[in-house]
Coordinates of C-alpha atoms in Angstrom, one line a residue:
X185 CA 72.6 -184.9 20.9
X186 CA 71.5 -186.4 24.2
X187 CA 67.9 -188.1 23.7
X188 CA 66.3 -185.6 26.2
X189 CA 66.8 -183.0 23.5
X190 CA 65.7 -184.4 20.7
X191 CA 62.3 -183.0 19.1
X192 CA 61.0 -186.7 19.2
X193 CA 61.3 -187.3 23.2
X194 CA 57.9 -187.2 24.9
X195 CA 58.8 -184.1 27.5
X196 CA 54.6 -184.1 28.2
X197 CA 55.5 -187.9 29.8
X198 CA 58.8 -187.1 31.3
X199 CA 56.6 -184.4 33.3
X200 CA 54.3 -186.3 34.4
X201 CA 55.8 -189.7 35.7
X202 CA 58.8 -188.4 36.7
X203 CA 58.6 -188.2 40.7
X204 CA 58.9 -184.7 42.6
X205 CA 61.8 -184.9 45.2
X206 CA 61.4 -184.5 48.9
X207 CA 59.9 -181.7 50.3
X208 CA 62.9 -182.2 52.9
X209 CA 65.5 -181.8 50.2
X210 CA 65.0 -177.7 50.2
X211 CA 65.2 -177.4 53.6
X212 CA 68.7 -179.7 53.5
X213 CA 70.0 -177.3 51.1
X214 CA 68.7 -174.2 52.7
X215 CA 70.2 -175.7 56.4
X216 CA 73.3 -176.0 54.7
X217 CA 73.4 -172.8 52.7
X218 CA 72.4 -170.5 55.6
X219 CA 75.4 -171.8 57.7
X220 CA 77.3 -169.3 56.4
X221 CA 76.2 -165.7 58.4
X222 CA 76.5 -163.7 54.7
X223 CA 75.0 -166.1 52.4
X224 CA 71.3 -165.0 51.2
X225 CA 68.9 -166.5 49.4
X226 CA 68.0 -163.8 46.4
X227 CA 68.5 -166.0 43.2
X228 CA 68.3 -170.1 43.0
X229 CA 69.5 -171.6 39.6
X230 CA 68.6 -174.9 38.7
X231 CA 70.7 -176.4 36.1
X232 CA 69.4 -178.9 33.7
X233 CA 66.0 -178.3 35.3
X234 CA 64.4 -180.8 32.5
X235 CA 60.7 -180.0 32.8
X236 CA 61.4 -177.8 36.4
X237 CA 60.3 -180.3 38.7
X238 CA 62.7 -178.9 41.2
X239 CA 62.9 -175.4 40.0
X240 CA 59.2 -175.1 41.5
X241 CA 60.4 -176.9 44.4
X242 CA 62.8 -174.4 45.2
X243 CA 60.2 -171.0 45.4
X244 CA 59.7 -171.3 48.7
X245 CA 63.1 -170.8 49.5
X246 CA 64.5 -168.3 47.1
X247 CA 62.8 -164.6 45.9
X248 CA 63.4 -165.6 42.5
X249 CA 64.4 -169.0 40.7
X250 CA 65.9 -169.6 37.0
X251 CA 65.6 -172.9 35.3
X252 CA 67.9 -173.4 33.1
X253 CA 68.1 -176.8 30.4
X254 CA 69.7 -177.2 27.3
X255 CA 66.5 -178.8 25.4
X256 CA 64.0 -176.4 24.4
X257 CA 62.1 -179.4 24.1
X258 CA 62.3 -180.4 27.9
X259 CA 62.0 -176.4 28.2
X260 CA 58.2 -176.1 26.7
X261 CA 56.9 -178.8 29.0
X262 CA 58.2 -177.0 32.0
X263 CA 56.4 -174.1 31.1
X264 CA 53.7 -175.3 30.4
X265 CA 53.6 -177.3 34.1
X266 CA 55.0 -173.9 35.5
X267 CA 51.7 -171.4 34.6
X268 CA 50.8 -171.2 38.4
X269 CA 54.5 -170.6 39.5
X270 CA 57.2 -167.2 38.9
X271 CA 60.0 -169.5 37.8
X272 CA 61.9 -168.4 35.0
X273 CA 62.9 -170.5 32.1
X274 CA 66.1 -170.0 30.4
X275 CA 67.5 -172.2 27.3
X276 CA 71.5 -172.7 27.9
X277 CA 74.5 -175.2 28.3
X278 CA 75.3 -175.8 32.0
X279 CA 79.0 -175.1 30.6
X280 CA 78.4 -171.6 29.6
X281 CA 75.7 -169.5 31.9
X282 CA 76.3 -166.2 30.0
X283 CA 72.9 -164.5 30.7
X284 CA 74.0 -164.6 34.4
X285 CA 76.5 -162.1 35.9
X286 CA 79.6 -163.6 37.9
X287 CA 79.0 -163.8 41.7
X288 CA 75.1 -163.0 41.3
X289 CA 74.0 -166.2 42.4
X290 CA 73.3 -167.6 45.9
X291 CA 72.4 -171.2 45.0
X292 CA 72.6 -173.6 42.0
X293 CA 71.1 -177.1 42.1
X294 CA 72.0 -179.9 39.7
X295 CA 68.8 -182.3 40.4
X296 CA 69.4 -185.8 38.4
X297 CA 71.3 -184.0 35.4
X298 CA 75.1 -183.0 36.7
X299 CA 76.4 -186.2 34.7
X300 CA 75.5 -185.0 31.5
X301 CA 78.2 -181.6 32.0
X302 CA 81.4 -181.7 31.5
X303 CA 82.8 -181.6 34.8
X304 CA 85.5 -179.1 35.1
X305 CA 83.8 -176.9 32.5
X306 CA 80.5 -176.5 34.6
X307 CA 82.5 -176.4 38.3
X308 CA 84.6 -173.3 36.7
X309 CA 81.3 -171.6 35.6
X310 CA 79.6 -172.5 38.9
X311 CA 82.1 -170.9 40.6
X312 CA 82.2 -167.8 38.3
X313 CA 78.4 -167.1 38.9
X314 CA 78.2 -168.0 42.6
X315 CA 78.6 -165.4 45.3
X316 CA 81.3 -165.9 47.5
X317 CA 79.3 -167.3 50.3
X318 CA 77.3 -169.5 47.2
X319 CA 75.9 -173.0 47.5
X320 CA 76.6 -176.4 45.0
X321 CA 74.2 -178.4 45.5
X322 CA 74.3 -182.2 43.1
X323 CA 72.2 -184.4 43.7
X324 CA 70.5 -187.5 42.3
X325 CA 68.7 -191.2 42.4
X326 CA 70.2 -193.3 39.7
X327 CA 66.9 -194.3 39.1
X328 CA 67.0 -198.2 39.8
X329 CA 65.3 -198.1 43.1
X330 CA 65.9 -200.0 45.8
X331 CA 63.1 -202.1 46.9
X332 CA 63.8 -202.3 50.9
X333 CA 61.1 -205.3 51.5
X334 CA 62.3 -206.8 48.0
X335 CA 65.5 -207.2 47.2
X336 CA 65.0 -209.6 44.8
X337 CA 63.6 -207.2 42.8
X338 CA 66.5 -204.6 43.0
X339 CA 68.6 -207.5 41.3
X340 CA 66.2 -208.2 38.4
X341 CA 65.9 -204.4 38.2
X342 CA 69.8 -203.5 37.9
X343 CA 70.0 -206.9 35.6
X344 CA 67.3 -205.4 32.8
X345 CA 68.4 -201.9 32.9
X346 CA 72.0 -202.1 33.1
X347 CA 72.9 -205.2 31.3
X348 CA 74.9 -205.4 28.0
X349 CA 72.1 -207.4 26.5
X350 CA 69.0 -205.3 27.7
X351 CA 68.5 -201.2 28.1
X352 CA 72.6 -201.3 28.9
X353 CA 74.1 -199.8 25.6
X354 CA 71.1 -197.8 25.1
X355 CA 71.7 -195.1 28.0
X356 CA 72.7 -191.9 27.0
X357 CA 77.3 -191.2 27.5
X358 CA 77.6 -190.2 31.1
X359 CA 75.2 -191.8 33.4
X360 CA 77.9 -194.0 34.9
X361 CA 79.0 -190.8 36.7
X362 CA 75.5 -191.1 38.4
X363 CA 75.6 -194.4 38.9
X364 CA 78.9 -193.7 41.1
X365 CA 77.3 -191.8 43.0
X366 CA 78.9 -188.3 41.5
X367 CA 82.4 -189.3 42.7
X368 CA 84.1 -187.7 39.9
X369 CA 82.7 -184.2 41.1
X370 CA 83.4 -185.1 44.6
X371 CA 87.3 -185.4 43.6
X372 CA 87.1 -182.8 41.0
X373 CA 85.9 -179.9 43.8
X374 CA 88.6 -181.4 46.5
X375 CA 91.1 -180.2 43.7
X376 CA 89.5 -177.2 42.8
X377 CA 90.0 -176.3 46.3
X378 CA 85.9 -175.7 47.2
X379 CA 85.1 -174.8 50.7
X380 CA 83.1 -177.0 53.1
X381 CA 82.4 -180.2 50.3
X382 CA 80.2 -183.0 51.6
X383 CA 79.2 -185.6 50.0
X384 CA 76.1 -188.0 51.0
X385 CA 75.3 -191.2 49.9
X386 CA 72.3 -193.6 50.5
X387 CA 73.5 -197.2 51.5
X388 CA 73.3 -199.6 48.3
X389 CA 72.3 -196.8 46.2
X390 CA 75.6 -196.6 44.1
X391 CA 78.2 -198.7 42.2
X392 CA 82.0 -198.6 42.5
X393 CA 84.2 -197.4 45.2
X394 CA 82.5 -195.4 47.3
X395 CA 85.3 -193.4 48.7
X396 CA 87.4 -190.3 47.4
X397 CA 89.7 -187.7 48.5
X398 CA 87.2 -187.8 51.4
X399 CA 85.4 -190.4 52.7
X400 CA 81.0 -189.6 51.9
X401 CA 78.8 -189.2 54.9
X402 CA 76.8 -192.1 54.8
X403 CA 72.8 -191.3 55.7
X404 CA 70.6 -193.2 57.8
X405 CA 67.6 -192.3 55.8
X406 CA 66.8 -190.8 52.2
X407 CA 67.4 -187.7 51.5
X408 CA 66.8 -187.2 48.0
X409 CA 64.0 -189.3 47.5
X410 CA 61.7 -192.3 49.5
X411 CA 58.8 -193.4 48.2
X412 CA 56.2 -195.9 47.7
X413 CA 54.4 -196.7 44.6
X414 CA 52.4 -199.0 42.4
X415 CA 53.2 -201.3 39.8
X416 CA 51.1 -198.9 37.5
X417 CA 53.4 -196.0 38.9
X418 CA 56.8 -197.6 38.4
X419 CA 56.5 -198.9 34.7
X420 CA 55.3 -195.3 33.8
X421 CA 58.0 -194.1 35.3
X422 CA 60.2 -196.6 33.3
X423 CA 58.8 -195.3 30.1
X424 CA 60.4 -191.5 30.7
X425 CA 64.0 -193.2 30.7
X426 CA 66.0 -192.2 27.9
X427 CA 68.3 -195.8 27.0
X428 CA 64.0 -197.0 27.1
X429 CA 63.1 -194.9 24.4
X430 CA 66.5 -194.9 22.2
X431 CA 66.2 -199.0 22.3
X432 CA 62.9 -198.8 21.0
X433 CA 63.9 -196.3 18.6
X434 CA 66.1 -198.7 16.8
X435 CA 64.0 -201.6 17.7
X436 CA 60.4 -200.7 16.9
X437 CA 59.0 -204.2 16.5
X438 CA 60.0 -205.6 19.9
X439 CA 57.6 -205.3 22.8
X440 CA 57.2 -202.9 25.6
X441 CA 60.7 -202.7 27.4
X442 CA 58.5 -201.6 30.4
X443 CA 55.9 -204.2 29.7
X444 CA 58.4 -206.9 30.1
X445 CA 60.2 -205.1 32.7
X446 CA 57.8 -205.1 34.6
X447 CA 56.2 -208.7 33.7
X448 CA 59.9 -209.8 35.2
X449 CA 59.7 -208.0 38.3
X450 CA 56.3 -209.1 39.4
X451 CA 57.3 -212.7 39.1
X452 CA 60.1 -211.8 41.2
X453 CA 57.8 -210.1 44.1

């Protein structure tokens, strides 16, 4: 079971320091969608919505939007954050949307969740429950920032979070695939023979080869996400990650990953 689900994850923090994605990132979606002269924009789904952060993002584009997560425990907080919104919650794997109808949806977002699927098992339900003139849209930030003004943070950053003897083991089976920037679903649509793929990519935002069947479009400026915080900000941040909060489930007398995290990268700054 994936940490996000488990009855002991604190869903109430994940909501709250978890960052909203750009405003902009609707309107990217919705410029690309409406391309197509028979696409509409009746029914968004958002797949592995977590606690809905982009489900509510997406009302002002869509006349009706379905969250859907695996975790009823990610599932509670988004309700209860979602009171003042019509987005509908749903409990189900992204593998097998049964309580939708095939080709009765115009959109499906995967914000920050698409590497926890199983790849070809979730593109062939995508593509049952899309209309014909339907829109993929995966996204993500890896979550190790990049610090434009600081790089010499971004090192200490990937070093901590990623290395064998820090939160490395500790991350949850599949978040390489976001780490790479989603290539595997980039080839695995190229062979399922999807219409119109693009992929976009952040410069120094992913690991590995950055090419695939096709080559990414490479952006100028963030799409996805841009911000700027506080130290306060970033190490509460820190404390929704799941490898954070499995190593200090098996390691309940060491100190604060994010405390020390974050002692690290001040001395860096």
């Amino acid at each position: 079971m994936a940490t996000y689900s488990l009855p002991i994850y604190n869903s109430s923090n994940y909501q709250n320091n978890r960052p909203q994605y750009k405003d902009a990132l609707v309107d990217t979606i919705l410029e690309y969608h409406l391309k197509n002269p028979e696409a509409t924009t009746g029914l968004a789904v958002d797949v592995a919505t977590g606690t809905g952060i982009f489900a509510r993002q997406l009302q002002r584009g869509f006349k009706r939007v379905v969250g859907v997560d695996i975790s009823e425990v990610m599932l509670q907080s988004a309700r209860k954050a979602s009171t003042q919104s019509s987005v509908e919650f749903v409990q189900s794997s992204a593998e097998s949307l049964l309580f939708l109808e095939s080709g009765s949806v115009d959109v499906i977002t995967v914000a920050t969740g698409a590497h926890w699927f199983n790849i070809e098992e979730f593109i062939t339900e995508a593509k049952r429950v899309l209309k014909p003139a339907g829109t993929l849209a995966i996204f993500g930030y890896t979550g190790f920032a990049r610090f434009v003004d600081y790089p010499q943070c971004d090192t200490v950053l990937k070093e901590f979070s990623q290395s064998g003897s820090k939160l490395g083991p500790y991350w949850d089976q599949g978040r390489e695939v976001l780490v790479e920037g989603y290539r595997d679903y980039h080839k695995a649509l190229i062979r399922g023979k999807w219409v119109d793929v693009v992929r976009r990519i952040y410069p120094g935002t992913i690991q590995g080869e950055p090419s695939t069947e096709l080559p990414p479009v490479v952006g100028e400026s963030p799409v996805v996400m841009d911000y700027s915080v506080s130290w306060r900000v970033l190490k509460s941040y820190w404390s929704t990650w799941s490898a954070l909060a499995t190593y200090h489930r098996k390691h309940p007398e060491c100190e604060a990953a994010d405390q020390v995290l974050l002692r690290e990268m001040m001395a860096a700054a």
